[in-house]
mmCIF file of C-alpha atoms in Angstrom:
data_model
loop_
_atom_site.group_PDB
_atom_site.id
_atom_site.type_symbol
_atom_site.label_atom_id
_atom_site.label_comp_id
_atom_site.label_asym_id
_atom_site.label_seq_id
_atom_site.Cartn_x
_atom_site.Cartn_y
_atom_site.Cartn_z
ATOM 1 C CA UNK O 1 13.348 -6.532 40.265
ATOM 2 C CA UNK O 2 13.479 -5.254 36.680
ATOM 3 C CA UNK O 3 16.680 -3.727 35.446
ATOM 4 C CA UNK O 4 16.386 -0.125 34.223
ATOM 5 C CA UNK O 5 17.851 -0.927 30.796
ATOM 6 C CA UNK O 6 15.293 -3.689 30.239
ATOM 7 C CA UNK O 7 12.455 -1.410 31.363
ATOM 8 C CA UNK O 8 13.664 1.232 28.911
ATOM 9 C CA UNK O 9 13.926 -1.350 26.116
ATOM 10 C CA UNK O 10 10.366 -2.565 26.764
ATOM 11 C CA UNK O 11 9.093 1.015 26.751
ATOM 12 C CA UNK O 12 10.919 1.748 23.490
ATOM 13 C CA UNK O 13 9.586 -1.384 21.784
ATOM 14 C CA UNK O 14 6.060 -0.688 23.063
ATOM 15 C CA UNK O 15 6.260 2.834 21.637
ATOM 16 C CA UNK O 16 7.405 1.367 18.305
ATOM 17 C CA UNK O 17 4.349 -0.930 18.324
ATOM 18 C CA UNK O 18 2.073 2.047 19.008
ATOM 19 C CA UNK O 19 3.573 4.276 16.277
ATOM 20 C CA UNK O 20 3.676 1.583 13.591
ATOM 21 C CA UNK O 21 1.049 1.210 10.901
ATOM 22 C CA UNK O 22 2.058 -2.470 10.728
ATOM 23 C CA UNK O 23 4.660 -4.874 12.097
ATOM 24 C CA UNK O 24 6.237 -7.946 10.546
ATOM 25 C CA UNK O 25 7.813 -10.573 12.799
ATOM 26 C CA UNK O 26 10.739 -12.488 11.304
ATOM 27 C CA UNK O 27 13.292 -15.091 12.228
ATOM 28 C CA UNK O 28 16.788 -14.091 11.190
ATOM 29 C CA UNK O 29 18.929 -17.055 12.292
ATOM 30 C CA UNK O 30 21.842 -17.459 9.910
ATOM 31 C CA UNK O 31 21.933 -13.913 8.557
ATOM 32 C CA UNK O 32 25.257 -12.130 8.814
ATOM 33 C CA UNK O 33 25.633 -8.570 10.044
ATOM 34 C CA UNK O 34 26.184 -7.390 6.478
ATOM 35 C CA UNK O 35 23.002 -9.151 5.333
ATOM 36 C CA UNK O 36 21.049 -7.508 8.153
ATOM 37 C CA UNK O 37 22.471 -4.169 7.012
ATOM 38 C CA UNK O 38 21.336 -4.928 3.451
ATOM 39 C CA UNK O 39 17.864 -5.720 4.753
ATOM 40 C CA UNK O 40 17.713 -2.473 6.690
ATOM 41 C CA UNK O 41 18.748 -0.565 3.556
ATOM 42 C CA UNK O 42 16.111 -2.436 1.529
ATOM 43 C CA UNK O 43 13.455 -1.371 4.016
ATOM 44 C CA UNK O 44 14.601 2.232 3.677
ATOM 45 C CA UNK O 45 12.920 4.872 5.751
ATOM 46 C CA UNK O 46 9.531 3.159 5.756
ATOM 47 C CA UNK O 47 10.426 0.654 8.470
ATOM 48 C CA UNK O 48 12.797 0.044 11.363
ATOM 49 C CA UNK O 49 14.144 -3.487 11.679
ATOM 50 C CA UNK O 50 14.917 -4.374 15.267
ATOM 51 C CA UNK O 51 16.378 -7.506 16.829
ATOM 52 C CA UNK O 52 15.049 -8.006 20.354
ATOM 53 C CA UNK O 53 14.714 -10.576 23.091
ATOM 54 C CA UNK O 54 11.443 -12.459 23.015
ATOM 55 C CA UNK O 55 10.598 -11.790 26.670
ATOM 56 C CA UNK O 56 11.033 -8.045 26.163
ATOM 57 C CA UNK O 57 8.989 -8.062 22.957
ATOM 58 C CA UNK O 58 6.174 -10.017 24.620
ATOM 59 C CA UNK O 59 5.984 -7.479 27.451
ATOM 60 C CA UNK O 60 6.157 -4.553 25.049
ATOM 61 C CA UNK O 61 3.402 -6.013 22.846
ATOM 62 C CA UNK O 62 1.240 -6.520 25.918
ATOM 63 C CA UNK O 63 1.896 -2.934 27.060
ATOM 64 C CA UNK O 64 1.010 -1.618 23.594
ATOM 65 C CA UNK O 65 -2.203 -3.674 23.423
ATOM 66 C CA UNK O 66 -0.966 -5.870 20.568
ATOM 67 C CA UNK O 67 -2.525 -9.315 20.810
ATOM 68 C CA UNK O 68 -2.179 -12.512 18.822
ATOM 69 C CA UNK O 69 1.569 -12.473 18.250
ATOM 70 C CA UNK O 70 2.681 -14.360 21.362
ATOM 71 C CA UNK O 71 3.242 -17.607 19.443
ATOM 72 C CA UNK O 72 5.594 -15.839 17.019
ATOM 73 C CA UNK O 73 8.072 -14.770 19.681
ATOM 74 C CA UNK O 74 10.095 -17.988 19.652
ATOM 75 C CA UNK O 75 13.684 -18.350 18.504
ATOM 76 C CA UNK O 76 15.779 -15.544 17.063
ATOM 77 C CA UNK O 77 13.188 -12.813 16.552
ATOM 78 C CA UNK O 78 13.435 -9.503 14.775
ATOM 79 C CA UNK O 79 10.575 -7.149 14.041
ATOM 80 C CA UNK O 80 10.083 -4.692 11.210
ATOM 81 C CA UNK O 81 8.157 -1.739 12.619
ATOM 82 C CA UNK O 82 6.518 -0.170 9.566
ATOM 83 C CA UNK O 83 5.908 3.541 9.846
ATOM 84 C CA UNK O 84 5.284 4.184 6.147
ATOM 85 C CA UNK O 85 3.514 2.081 3.583
ATOM 86 C CA UNK O 86 2.994 -1.539 4.681
ATOM 87 C CA UNK O 87 3.055 -2.601 1.023
ATOM 88 C CA UNK O 88 6.589 -1.299 0.463
ATOM 89 C CA UNK O 89 7.950 -2.937 3.613
ATOM 90 C CA UNK O 90 6.201 -6.245 2.894
ATOM 91 C CA UNK O 91 7.660 -6.264 -0.631
ATOM 92 C CA UNK O 92 11.156 -5.505 0.659
ATOM 93 C CA UNK O 93 10.950 -8.304 3.256
ATOM 94 C CA UNK O 94 9.479 -10.809 0.794
ATOM 95 C CA UNK O 95 12.086 -10.045 -1.859
ATOM 96 C CA UNK O 96 14.933 -10.234 0.654
ATOM 97 C CA UNK O 97 13.601 -13.539 2.010
ATOM 98 C CA UNK O 98 13.547 -14.970 -1.540
ATOM 99 C CA UNK O 99 17.234 -14.151 -1.956
ATOM 100 C CA UNK O 100 18.233 -15.115 1.608
ATOM 101 C CA UNK O 101 16.633 -18.311 2.876
ATOM 102 C CA UNK O 102 17.809 -17.536 6.400
ATOM 103 C CA UNK O 103 15.165 -14.819 6.746
ATOM 104 C CA UNK O 104 11.797 -16.356 7.593
ATOM 105 C CA UNK O 105 8.651 -14.248 7.861
ATOM 106 C CA UNK O 106 6.600 -15.573 10.775
ATOM 107 C CA UNK O 107 3.618 -13.239 10.737
ATOM 108 C CA UNK O 108 2.630 -9.693 11.498
ATOM 109 C CA UNK O 109 0.159 -7.232 12.922
ATOM 110 C CA UNK O 110 -1.883 -4.522 11.205
ATOM 111 C CA UNK O 111 -5.137 -2.682 11.848
ATOM 112 C CA UNK O 112 -5.630 -4.259 15.256
ATOM 113 C CA UNK O 113 -5.245 -7.875 14.252
ATOM 114 C CA UNK O 114 -2.575 -10.502 13.704
ATOM 115 C CA UNK O 115 -1.568 -11.341 10.138
ATOM 116 C CA UNK O 116 -0.561 -14.722 8.760
ATOM 117 C CA UNK O 117 2.387 -15.229 6.433
ATOM 118 C CA UNK O 118 -0.053 -15.586 3.503
ATOM 119 C CA UNK O 119 -1.702 -12.278 4.337
ATOM 120 C CA UNK O 120 1.676 -10.541 4.410
ATOM 121 C CA UNK O 121 2.385 -12.089 1.005
ATOM 122 C CA UNK O 122 -0.903 -10.711 -0.317
ATOM 123 C CA UNK O 123 -0.008 -7.253 1.012
ATOM 124 C CA UNK O 124 3.367 -7.520 -0.734
ATOM 125 C CA UNK O 125 1.586 -8.351 -4.007
ATOM 126 C CA UNK O 126 -0.448 -5.129 -3.901
ATOM 127 C CA UNK O 127 0.544 -2.069 -5.878
ATOM 128 C CA UNK O 128 1.988 0.784 -3.864
ATOM 129 C CA UNK O 129 -0.253 3.592 -2.660
ATOM 130 C CA UNK O 130 1.051 5.967 -5.328
ATOM 131 C CA UNK O 131 0.348 3.475 -8.127
ATOM 132 C CA UNK O 132 -3.165 2.803 -6.832
ATOM 133 C CA UNK O 133 -3.872 6.541 -6.558
ATOM 134 C CA UNK O 134 -2.642 7.163 -10.101
ATOM 135 C CA UNK O 135 -4.781 4.291 -11.401
ATOM 136 C CA UNK O 136 -7.807 5.730 -9.593
ATOM 137 C CA UNK O 137 -7.082 9.212 -10.976
ATOM 138 C CA UNK O 138 -6.814 7.790 -14.492
ATOM 139 C CA UNK O 139 -10.107 5.952 -14.092
ATOM 140 C CA UNK O 140 -11.820 9.117 -12.804
ATOM 141 C CA UNK O 141 -10.393 11.153 -15.682
ATOM 142 C CA UNK O 142 -11.629 8.601 -18.218
ATOM 143 C CA UNK O 143 -15.111 8.625 -16.703
ATOM 144 C CA UNK O 144 -15.176 12.438 -16.678
ATOM 145 C CA UNK O 145 -14.116 12.507 -20.344
ATOM 146 C CA UNK O 146 -16.902 10.053 -21.165
ATOM 147 C CA UNK O 147 -19.396 12.188 -19.239
ATOM 148 C CA UNK O 148 -18.245 15.355 -21.007
ATOM 149 C CA UNK O 149 -18.623 13.659 -24.403
ATOM 150 C CA UNK O 150 -22.052 12.383 -23.398
ATOM 151 C CA UNK O 151 -23.210 15.846 -22.327
ATOM 152 C CA UNK O 152 -21.725 17.438 -25.431
ATOM 153 C CA UNK O 153 -23.320 14.945 -27.841
ATOM 154 C CA UNK O 154 -26.894 16.331 -27.719
ATOM 155 C CA UNK O 155 -25.681 19.885 -28.267
ATOM 156 C CA UNK O 156 -23.577 18.897 -31.267
ATOM 157 C CA UNK O 157 -26.476 16.833 -32.647
ATOM 158 C CA UNK O 158 -28.776 19.850 -32.336
ATOM 159 C CA UNK O 159 -26.169 22.010 -34.083
ATOM 160 C CA UNK O 160 -25.814 19.475 -36.930
ATOM 161 C CA UNK O 161 -29.608 19.221 -37.213
ATOM 162 C CA UNK O 162 -29.962 23.013 -37.373
ATOM 163 C CA UNK O 163 -27.230 23.197 -40.027
ATOM 164 C CA UNK O 164 -28.947 20.475 -42.051
ATOM 165 C CA UNK O 165 -32.323 22.250 -41.800
ATOM 166 C CA UNK O 166 -30.757 25.532 -42.844
ATOM 167 C CA UNK O 167 -29.073 23.835 -45.805
ATOM 168 C CA UNK O 168 -32.359 22.207 -46.766
ATOM 169 C CA UNK O 169 -34.169 25.543 -46.579
ATOM 170 C CA UNK O 170 -31.529 27.167 -48.778
ATOM 171 C CA UNK O 171 -31.847 24.389 -51.323
ATOM 172 C CA UNK O 172 -35.630 24.545 -51.319
ATOM 173 C CA UNK O 173 -35.515 28.360 -51.413
ATOM 174 C CA UNK O 174 -33.097 28.294 -54.370
ATOM 175 C CA UNK O 175 -35.159 25.655 -56.121
ATOM 176 C CA UNK O 176 -38.368 27.630 -55.554
ATOM 177 C CA UNK O 177 -36.791 30.876 -56.831
ATOM 178 C CA UNK O 178 -35.291 29.309 -59.974
ATOM 179 C CA UNK O 179 -38.612 28.570 -61.765
ATOM 180 C CA UNK O 180 -39.945 32.010 -60.859
ATOM 181 C CA UNK O 181 -37.167 33.773 -62.811
ATOM 182 C CA UNK O 182 -37.899 32.135 -66.134
#
């Protein structure tokens, strides 16, 4: 018979799987409590880092409909449940793992499919959402400026042509009047 605290833990982990935009499974063997605290601070508010028993995590993943991670739940397992930007959390985990060899990224889950370590690395290499949006806005602004200049060009050419014709008429009118006065 299942113990009530384990049932509650499975339900809580399953809910975390459901609410997360992505999850990253790690092995944390050898990290001290202070290092785990540093990692949690590095993740900030975008992710919750939770240490859990593999049997409970397997059940919770199954309850949440998360498939393909079963092989990752071996050894000392901790999961980063990402509720914000996956890019920010992946960068924080990658950077922390570079400084602390005891943290090993095993894989992850996003958009209904399991992610390899390489895929998590590629996500970490992406620019953040804000940077990508600002780049897109800059590109749109540049294209709009080009379009405005393109639409304005014919009108300014017509204006220059009209000014040139008017100048030419004045010159020819002045030249035609000059001989008549003598």
